[in-house]
């Protein structure tokens, strides 16, 4: 088992919640290396955390323990889980927050996930609150895993767990591809659910991208290919269609928000009309 | 002495001040493990930092060095202190910012605090500014402590230090408990100064919580016990009365701010009327 | 080569970009110690990052690797660089973002910089995006350096690199010094480009500081020398003229922004008139 533990939460940084997770882990596993992926997930936004973690896990060592706590059901009957995929372990509530990353690693490694409910209180903190299982259950269990405790010591195998569905883009009768904005980053870049490979079906120069009444021509290689302030479409660092403004904020420029429709189609010219 | 050093400040994350503390410490003590509890304390809000640190320390290893720098008096005659409580050492300005955590650990461990003024310049950086003692005095002294330098090498014993007073809730003649909002977290949860144990005097179902004209019935076990968007009262992760909105922001919902009165009382029905 | 790697970027903390850099580095160099200086640089603000890094580097061990990625030209023909100054290595795009820190260390150590273009793909990630070279080129190259790979293995020596110019204050015919606001920190403190040493030419009590129609008398030693809420001038922790409000925000108080003129002159009285 690796000693690298990552954290992805909606706890923010200001209240000390994230720092306390570090403390709990280092108290149990002094040699763990704790890395914050993000504590800036929008409060209770399970899907945002799930997408973010799925885009991150392949860049970490396989033998990592990924703790992901966006947990609006804390204190209810929702299960606390640890899920192994090959050498990697995910520690998270059973609300799908780790499910996209689990699917991502399953597809990369070919390993099927094995899930356990974290129901052995011997590996929790002695006093468990009803509002902060990140501190009282998830972080301590991750720390014990980093210490080499076997997964099955932490609890009971479970047959299934909650898996989030991401919307795939639809191919329309006229050949256009209808997707949507899936994520908006710090720069205001609009990341869609359209995969880079799906763009190959279109002519590289005749392709049009439509969002909120704006039409962009072609896929650019880099932000610097257009003048500052101009909208462009390109392939994001997560290998999806991205709409950006060079040195600017595309979300502001087009009034973009998660869920907004994005259409890719051939121009009339490219279709020979 | 442990090699774990925590940081709690109002420096923010953007200007590099927090990163520089890491650099200063690692330059002196390359094997120190530096953990950020928070750099998001409101500028100059000594009480907020004091509460936050007091709620955090019990989750860190006892042999930790806690550096806490919210320091509006930097450059004035206020002392720079290191205070030992058992194995734990606090490094902070003498304005009370560490005092609630010191009291918390004293109560947990039974160890009396021993305070020293950090007046030995041999353990400061060579050039000391008048505006950034976090960098020039507190961080280097913490690093030397992590290297095993004894506390009394860093300065002169002092008899007393500034201690903050937190307001305790008042029991009113009619049996009601009158407290107040003490802390508002990232989620907009309102954390009061009413301890969970103090709620035991009331009937669990007939109890009412009043804040800013809103009345809540009973203490819930978890956010998920009420419908999304609804106000509820429950016990916080710091074991105090908390007012929250499920999947929402209680501070916005009730216009709550630190200091707002919160009253707990029996309902007329529970009192048999 | 040291194993300390610092990060200074405009990636923010919320999207996982910064966390991914940690992952990439630890995957290649498991024993590296990664420290965040800041990820809060204003998007695309190369000068802000350059100033921030220049004020930070002297507080880190000499044998550090400083990764600085504010990179509006990512994916264009701008070079990716590693620049050695004595034991220290800077890894950054060739847009000047590391140039002020390089000059700072060159002046401190007397070592001339040696620059290499990071053009050996053997040390990049296998799949390189056009929008996130921090992840795909800069972080992996820094990790290989931490592993002891020699700088010349990573690429080709280059003769020159982009260097930013900072504006120096001007001495006017009447003896006044005309500078400007260079940086505004979290507290709203206005840090100017006027060096502390340049203030020595003025009488300490008769000196006046003018900004946006406000006139401040004398240089104070500490914030606490004036009443709360009052404007003051003092020497910043980076040893430059700073304009602040005690327990308040000078940027708000004087409507200050980067580039605003700041004048230091003798008062009429001090000039014997």
Short mmCIF file of C-alpha atoms in Angstrom, two decimals, chain B:
data_model
loop_
_atom_site.label_atom_id
_atom_site.label_comp_id
_atom_site.label_asym_id
_atom_site.label_seq_id
_atom_site.Cartn_x
_atom_site.Cartn_y
_atom_site.Cartn_z
CA UNK B 1 10.06 17.38 20.31
CA UNK B 2 7.94 16.56 17.30
CA UNK B 3 8.70 17.69 13.79
CA UNK B 4 5.12 18.63 12.91
CA UNK B 5 4.55 22.37 12.63
CA UNK B 6 1.09 23.79 11.93
CA UNK B 7 0.28 27.28 10.65
CA UNK B 8 -2.84 29.35 11.40
CA UNK B 9 -2.77 32.92 10.07
CA UNK B 10 -4.68 35.72 8.37
CA UNK B 11 -2.06 35.89 5.58
CA UNK B 12 -4.29 34.48 2.84
CA UNK B 13 -2.81 32.20 0.18
CA UNK B 14 -2.33 34.51 -2.78
CA UNK B 15 0.56 36.77 -1.78
CA UNK B 16 3.12 34.08 -1.04
CA UNK B 17 3.28 34.96 2.69
CA UNK B 18 2.18 31.46 3.71
CA UNK B 19 4.55 29.84 1.22
CA UNK B 20 7.42 31.92 2.58
CA UNK B 21 6.73 30.55 6.10
CA UNK B 22 7.16 27.05 4.66
CA UNK B 23 10.43 28.15 3.04
CA UNK B 24 11.83 29.72 6.22
CA UNK B 25 10.96 26.61 8.23
CA UNK B 26 12.36 24.10 5.71
CA UNK B 27 15.53 26.15 5.35
CA UNK B 28 16.21 25.76 9.09
CA UNK B 29 14.52 22.39 9.71
CA UNK B 30 14.60 20.39 6.45
CA UNK B 31 12.84 17.43 8.06
CA UNK B 32 9.93 19.39 9.51
CA UNK B 33 6.44 18.53 8.29
CA UNK B 34 4.50 21.76 7.82
CA UNK B 35 0.69 21.65 7.77
CA UNK B 36 -1.57 24.61 7.02
CA UNK B 37 -4.56 24.72 9.38
CA UNK B 38 -5.82 27.95 7.83
CA UNK B 39 -4.51 31.13 6.28
CA UNK B 40 -8.04 32.39 5.73
CA UNK B 41 -8.70 34.05 9.07
CA UNK B 42 -10.36 37.42 8.50
CA UNK B 43 -7.60 40.09 8.61
CA UNK B 44 -6.75 41.01 12.24
CA UNK B 45 -9.55 38.79 13.66
CA UNK B 46 -7.68 37.37 16.64
CA UNK B 47 -10.79 35.78 18.19
CA UNK B 48 -11.70 33.90 15.00
CA UNK B 49 -8.20 32.43 14.80
CA UNK B 50 -8.27 31.57 18.49
CA UNK B 51 -11.57 29.65 18.17
CA UNK B 52 -10.42 27.87 15.02
CA UNK B 53 -7.13 26.75 16.58
CA UNK B 54 -8.88 25.61 19.79
CA UNK B 55 -11.20 23.40 17.71
CA UNK B 56 -8.23 21.94 15.78
CA UNK B 57 -5.44 21.12 18.22
CA UNK B 58 -6.91 17.97 19.73
CA UNK B 59 -6.82 16.34 16.25
CA UNK B 60 -3.06 16.81 15.83
CA UNK B 61 -0.31 14.77 17.44
CA UNK B 62 0.47 15.97 20.95
CA UNK B 63 4.09 16.60 20.01
CA UNK B 64 3.17 19.34 17.52
CA UNK B 65 4.33 22.93 17.27
CA UNK B 66 1.40 25.23 16.49
CA UNK B 67 2.33 28.59 14.95
CA UNK B 68 -0.53 31.06 15.06
CA UNK B 69 0.01 34.54 13.64
CA UNK B 70 -2.82 37.02 13.56
CA UNK B 71 -0.83 39.97 14.70
CA UNK B 72 -2.25 43.49 14.39
CA UNK B 73 0.30 44.64 16.99
CA UNK B 74 3.34 43.48 14.96
CA UNK B 75 6.27 45.85 15.45
CA UNK B 76 4.83 47.30 18.67
CA UNK B 77 5.81 46.28 22.22
CA UNK B 78 3.51 43.23 22.28
CA UNK B 79 5.60 40.16 23.14
CA UNK B 80 6.36 37.21 20.88
CA UNK B 81 5.71 34.01 22.82
CA UNK B 82 6.28 30.29 22.88
CA UNK B 83 4.04 28.43 25.32
CA UNK B 84 4.46 24.75 26.19
CA UNK B 85 1.51 22.65 27.36
CA UNK B 86 2.87 19.17 27.99
CA UNK B 87 4.47 18.02 24.72
CA UNK B 88 2.74 20.68 22.65
CA UNK B 89 4.22 24.10 21.90
CA UNK B 90 2.37 27.19 20.73
CA UNK B 91 4.30 29.97 18.97
CA UNK B 92 2.31 33.19 18.66
CA UNK B 93 2.11 36.88 19.49
CA UNK B 94 0.96 37.68 23.03
CA UNK B 95 -2.52 38.83 22.03
CA UNK B 96 -4.52 35.76 23.01
CA UNK B 97 -4.57 34.16 19.56
CA UNK B 98 -3.30 30.85 21.00
CA UNK B 99 -4.94 31.21 24.41
CA UNK B 100 -8.14 29.23 23.76
CA UNK B 101 -6.15 26.33 22.31
CA UNK B 102 -3.78 26.48 25.28
CA UNK B 103 -6.76 26.30 27.65
CA UNK B 104 -8.23 23.45 25.60
CA UNK B 105 -5.03 21.40 25.82
CA UNK B 106 -4.50 22.25 29.47
CA UNK B 107 -7.98 20.91 30.18
CA UNK B 108 -7.37 17.77 28.06
CA UNK B 109 -3.93 16.94 29.46
CA UNK B 110 -3.88 18.51 32.91
CA UNK B 111 -0.54 20.16 32.07
CA UNK B 112 -0.02 23.77 33.11
CA UNK B 113 1.31 26.12 30.42
CA UNK B 114 4.89 27.42 30.55
CA UNK B 115 5.47 30.62 28.61
CA UNK B 116 8.66 32.17 27.24
CA UNK B 117 9.20 35.45 25.46
CA UNK B 118 10.99 34.91 22.15
CA UNK B 119 13.61 37.53 22.90
CA UNK B 120 16.77 35.73 21.84
CA UNK B 121 17.63 37.14 18.39
CA UNK B 122 20.03 34.25 17.74
CA UNK B 123 16.97 32.25 16.66
CA UNK B 124 15.37 34.96 14.51
CA UNK B 125 16.17 35.65 10.88
CA UNK B 126 19.19 37.97 10.60
CA UNK B 127 17.11 40.87 9.26
CA UNK B 128 13.82 41.47 11.07
CA UNK B 129 11.06 43.60 9.54
CA UNK B 130 8.50 45.51 11.61
CA UNK B 131 5.53 44.09 9.70
CA UNK B 132 6.15 40.36 9.18
CA UNK B 133 7.26 38.66 12.39
CA UNK B 134 5.57 35.49 11.17
CA UNK B 135 8.44 35.18 8.72
CA UNK B 136 11.22 36.78 10.75
CA UNK B 137 10.59 35.52 14.33
CA UNK B 138 7.72 33.02 14.71
CA UNK B 139 8.55 30.65 11.84
CA UNK B 140 12.31 30.50 12.55
CA UNK B 141 11.74 29.91 16.28
CA UNK B 142 9.26 27.10 15.48
CA UNK B 143 11.80 25.55 13.11
CA UNK B 144 14.53 25.65 15.76
CA UNK B 145 12.13 23.98 18.22
CA UNK B 146 11.49 21.26 15.61
CA UNK B 147 15.27 20.85 15.42
CA UNK B 148 15.31 20.09 19.15
CA UNK B 149 16.41 23.46 20.52
CA UNK B 150 15.04 23.76 24.07
CA UNK B 151 12.32 26.29 24.72
CA UNK B 152 14.36 28.15 27.32
CA UNK B 153 17.09 28.76 24.74
CA UNK B 154 14.68 30.87 22.71
CA UNK B 155 14.02 33.42 25.42
CA UNK B 156 13.00 34.44 28.89
CA UNK B 157 10.28 32.83 31.02
CA UNK B 158 7.24 35.07 31.48
CA UNK B 159 4.75 34.86 34.33
CA UNK B 160 1.59 35.53 32.38
CA UNK B 161 0.18 36.02 28.92
CA UNK B 162 -2.92 37.50 27.33
CA UNK B 163 -5.95 35.21 27.50
CA UNK B 164 -9.13 35.80 25.53
CA UNK B 165 -12.48 35.43 27.21
CA UNK B 166 -15.30 33.72 25.35
CA UNK B 167 -18.82 34.59 26.33
CA UNK B 168 -20.65 31.70 28.05
CA UNK B 169 -24.40 31.34 27.48
CA UNK B 170 -26.63 32.59 30.28
CA UNK B 171 -29.36 30.64 32.03
CA UNK B 172 -32.37 32.96 32.31
CA UNK B 173 -34.92 33.04 35.17
CA UNK B 174 -37.49 31.30 32.95
CA UNK B 175 -35.09 28.40 32.34
CA UNK B 176 -34.15 29.45 28.81
CA UNK B 177 -30.52 29.44 27.72
CA UNK B 178 -29.34 32.63 26.02
CA UNK B 179 -26.24 32.23 23.87
CA UNK B 180 -24.96 33.66 20.63
CA UNK B 181 -23.46 32.88 17.24
CA UNK B 182 -19.72 32.43 17.72
CA UNK B 183 -18.48 31.29 14.29
CA UNK B 184 -19.85 31.04 10.76
CA UNK B 185 -18.25 28.44 8.51
CA UNK B 186 -17.85 28.11 4.74
CA UNK B 187 -21.25 26.47 4.40
CA UNK B 188 -23.00 29.31 6.23
CA UNK B 189 -23.57 27.10 9.27
CA UNK B 190 -23.99 29.16 12.44
CA UNK B 191 -21.97 27.69 15.29
CA UNK B 192 -23.08 28.96 18.72
CA UNK B 193 -21.38 29.14 22.10
CA UNK B 194 -23.94 26.67 23.54
CA UNK B 195 -22.33 23.32 24.38
CA UNK B 196 -24.06 20.07 23.42
CA UNK B 197 -24.15 19.01 27.10
CA UNK B 198 -26.13 22.13 27.96
CA UNK B 199 -28.94 20.93 25.66
CA UNK B 200 -29.52 17.88 27.86
CA UNK B 201 -31.45 20.06 30.33
CA UNK B 202 -34.20 20.43 27.75
CA UNK B 203 -36.68 17.85 26.44
CA UNK B 204 -35.37 16.56 23.13
CA UNK B 205 -38.63 17.02 21.22
CA UNK B 206 -40.16 20.02 22.97
CA UNK B 207 -37.03 22.16 22.74
CA UNK B 208 -37.15 25.35 20.65
CA UNK B 209 -34.21 27.26 19.19
CA UNK B 210 -34.77 30.93 18.34
CA UNK B 211 -32.55 33.08 16.13
CA UNK B 212 -33.35 36.38 14.40
CA UNK B 213 -37.11 35.78 14.49
CA UNK B 214 -36.91 32.15 13.31
CA UNK B 215 -37.99 29.29 15.59
CA UNK B 216 -36.66 25.74 15.11
CA UNK B 217 -38.24 22.70 16.72
CA UNK B 218 -36.03 20.06 18.30
CA UNK B 219 -32.42 19.01 17.74
CA UNK B 220 -31.88 16.94 14.60
CA UNK B 221 -29.32 14.21 14.26
CA UNK B 222 -28.25 15.01 10.69
CA UNK B 223 -28.79 17.53 7.89
CA UNK B 224 -30.66 14.90 5.88
CA UNK B 225 -33.46 14.69 8.48
CA UNK B 226 -35.14 17.76 7.01
CA UNK B 227 -36.06 18.56 3.38
CA UNK B 228 -33.46 20.46 1.28
CA UNK B 229 -33.63 24.19 1.93
CA UNK B 230 -35.09 23.87 5.44
CA UNK B 231 -33.56 25.33 8.60
CA UNK B 232 -32.58 22.92 11.35
CA UNK B 233 -30.72 22.85 14.66
CA UNK B 234 -28.19 20.11 15.40
CA UNK B 235 -24.97 19.43 17.27
CA UNK B 236 -21.90 20.69 15.38
CA UNK B 237 -18.68 18.78 14.81
CA UNK B 238 -17.20 20.90 17.63
CA UNK B 239 -20.03 19.64 19.89
CA UNK B 240 -21.90 22.92 20.05
CA UNK B 241 -25.39 23.96 19.00
CA UNK B 242 -25.37 24.63 15.23
CA UNK B 243 -28.05 26.22 13.07
CA UNK B 244 -27.92 25.09 9.45
CA UNK B 245 -29.94 24.84 6.24
CA UNK B 246 -29.90 21.46 4.52
CA UNK B 247 -27.93 21.88 1.27
CA UNK B 248 -28.10 25.63 1.87
CA UNK B 249 -26.70 28.57 3.78
CA UNK B 250 -28.14 29.38 7.21
CA UNK B 251 -26.23 32.65 7.53
CA UNK B 252 -28.00 33.93 4.40
CA UNK B 253 -31.34 32.41 5.36
CA UNK B 254 -31.57 34.14 8.75
CA UNK B 255 -29.24 37.09 8.13
CA UNK B 256 -26.94 35.61 10.77
CA UNK B 257 -23.69 37.14 11.91
CA UNK B 258 -21.24 36.55 14.75
CA UNK B 259 -22.76 37.83 18.00
CA UNK B 260 -26.40 37.33 17.03
CA UNK B 261 -28.46 36.10 20.05
CA UNK B 262 -29.60 32.46 20.06
CA UNK B 263 -32.10 31.27 22.65
CA UNK B 264 -32.91 27.67 23.59
CA UNK B 265 -36.11 27.09 25.58
CA UNK B 266 -38.89 24.58 26.18
CA UNK B 267 -42.02 24.92 24.06
CA UNK B 268 -45.24 25.78 25.86
CA UNK B 269 -46.43 22.22 25.19
CA UNK B 270 -43.31 20.62 26.65
CA UNK B 271 -43.77 22.77 29.74
CA UNK B 272 -47.22 21.24 30.17
CA UNK B 273 -49.18 24.39 29.44
#
